[in-house]
Coordinates of C-alpha atoms in Angstrom, one line a residue:
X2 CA 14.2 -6.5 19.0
X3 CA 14.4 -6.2 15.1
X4 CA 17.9 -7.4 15.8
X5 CA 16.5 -10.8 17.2
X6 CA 14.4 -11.3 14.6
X7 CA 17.4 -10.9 11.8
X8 CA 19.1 -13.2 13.5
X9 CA 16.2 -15.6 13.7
X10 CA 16.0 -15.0 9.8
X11 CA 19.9 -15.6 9.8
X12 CA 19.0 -19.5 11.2
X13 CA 16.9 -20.0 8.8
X14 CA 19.0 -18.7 5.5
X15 CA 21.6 -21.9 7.1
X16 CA 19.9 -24.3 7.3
X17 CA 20.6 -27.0 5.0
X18 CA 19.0 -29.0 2.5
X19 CA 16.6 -31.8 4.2
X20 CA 15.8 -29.4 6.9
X21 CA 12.7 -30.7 7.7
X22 CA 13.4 -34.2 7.2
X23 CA 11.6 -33.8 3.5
X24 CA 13.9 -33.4 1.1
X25 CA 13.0 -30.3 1.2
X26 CA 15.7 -27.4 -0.3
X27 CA 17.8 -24.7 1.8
X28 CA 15.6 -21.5 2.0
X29 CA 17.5 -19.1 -0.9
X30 CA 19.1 -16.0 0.0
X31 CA 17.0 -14.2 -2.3
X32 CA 14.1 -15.1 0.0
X33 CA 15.4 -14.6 3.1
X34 CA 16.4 -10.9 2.2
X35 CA 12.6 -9.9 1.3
X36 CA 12.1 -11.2 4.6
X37 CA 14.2 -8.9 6.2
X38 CA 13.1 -6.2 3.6
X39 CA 9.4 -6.5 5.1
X40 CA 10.7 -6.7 8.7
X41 CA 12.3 -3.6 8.3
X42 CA 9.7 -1.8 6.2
X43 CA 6.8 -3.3 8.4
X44 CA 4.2 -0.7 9.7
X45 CA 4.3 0.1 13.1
X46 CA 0.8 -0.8 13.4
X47 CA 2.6 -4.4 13.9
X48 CA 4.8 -3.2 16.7
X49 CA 5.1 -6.9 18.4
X50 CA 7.6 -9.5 17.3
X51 CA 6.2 -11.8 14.6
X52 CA 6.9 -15.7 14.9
X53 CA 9.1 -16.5 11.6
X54 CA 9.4 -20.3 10.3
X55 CA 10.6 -21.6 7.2
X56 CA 7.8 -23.2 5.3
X57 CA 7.9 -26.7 4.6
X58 CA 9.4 -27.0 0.8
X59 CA 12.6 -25.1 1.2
X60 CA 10.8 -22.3 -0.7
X61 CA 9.4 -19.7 1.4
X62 CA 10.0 -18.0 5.2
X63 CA 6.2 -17.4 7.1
X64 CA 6.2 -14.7 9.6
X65 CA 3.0 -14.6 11.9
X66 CA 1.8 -11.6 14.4
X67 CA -1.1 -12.7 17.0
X68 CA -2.6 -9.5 18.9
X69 CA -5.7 -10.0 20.9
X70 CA -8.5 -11.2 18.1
X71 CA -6.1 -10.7 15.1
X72 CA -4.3 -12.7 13.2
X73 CA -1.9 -12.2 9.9
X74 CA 0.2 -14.4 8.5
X75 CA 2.5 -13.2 5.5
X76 CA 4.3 -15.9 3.5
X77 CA 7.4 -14.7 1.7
X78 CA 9.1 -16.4 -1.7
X79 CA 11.3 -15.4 -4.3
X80 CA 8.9 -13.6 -6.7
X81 CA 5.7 -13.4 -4.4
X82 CA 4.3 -12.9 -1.3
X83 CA 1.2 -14.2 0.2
X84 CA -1.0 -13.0 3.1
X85 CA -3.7 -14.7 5.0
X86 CA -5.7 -11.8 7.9
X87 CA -7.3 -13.4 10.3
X88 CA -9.6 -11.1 12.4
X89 CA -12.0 -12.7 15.1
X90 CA -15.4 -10.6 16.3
X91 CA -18.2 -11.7 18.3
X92 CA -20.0 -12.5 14.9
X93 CA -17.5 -14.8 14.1
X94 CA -14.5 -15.0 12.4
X95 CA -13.9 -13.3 9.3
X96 CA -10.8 -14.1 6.6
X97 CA -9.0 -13.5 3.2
X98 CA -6.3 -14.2 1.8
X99 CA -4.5 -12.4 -1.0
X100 CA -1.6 -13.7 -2.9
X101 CA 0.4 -11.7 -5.8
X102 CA 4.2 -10.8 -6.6
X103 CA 5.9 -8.5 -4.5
X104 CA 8.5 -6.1 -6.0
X105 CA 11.2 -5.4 -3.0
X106 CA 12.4 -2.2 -3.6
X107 CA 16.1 -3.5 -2.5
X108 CA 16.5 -6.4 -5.8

């Protein structure tokens, strides 16, 4: 499975510029091996597959997990990474989202 998603991740580091129609810049390598870094270093509380887009930009790679009532989305750049938990209960829906740099242990 992890396998799919490297390759999924391998789409997205060739993509060229003006992906999206935008103007928008190739996705660097730098960023698409922190993605791989957190795919492989994800806890297994997050044992399904996530969706993984490249964001709009050229900048950044989003990967998104869905189980039952929660949601988190992590969006990965260069220097940073930002996070948005979504977690739905029967008082409503309750959110944050946190955004900081990320050291990867690997650069």
């Amino acid at each position: 499975m992890k396998e799919d998603i490297i390759e999924q991740v391998e789409r997205i580091r060739n993509l060229p510029d003006n992906w999206d129609g935008y103007n928008s810049s190739r996705i660097s390598n730098c960023v698409c091996e922190n993605v791989i870094w957190v795919i492989e270093n994800v806890p297994k509380i997050l044992e399904l597959d996530p969706d993984i887009c490249p964001v709009s930009g050229g900048k950044s790679v989003q990967l998104e997990w869905q189980n039952g009532d929660k949601e988190l989305e992590i969006e990965i750049e260069e220097e940073k990474i930002s996070y948005l938990e979504v977690v739905n209960n029967k008082d409503g829906e309750e959110s944050h989202m946190e955004e900081g740099k990320f050291i990867f242990l690997g650069n």
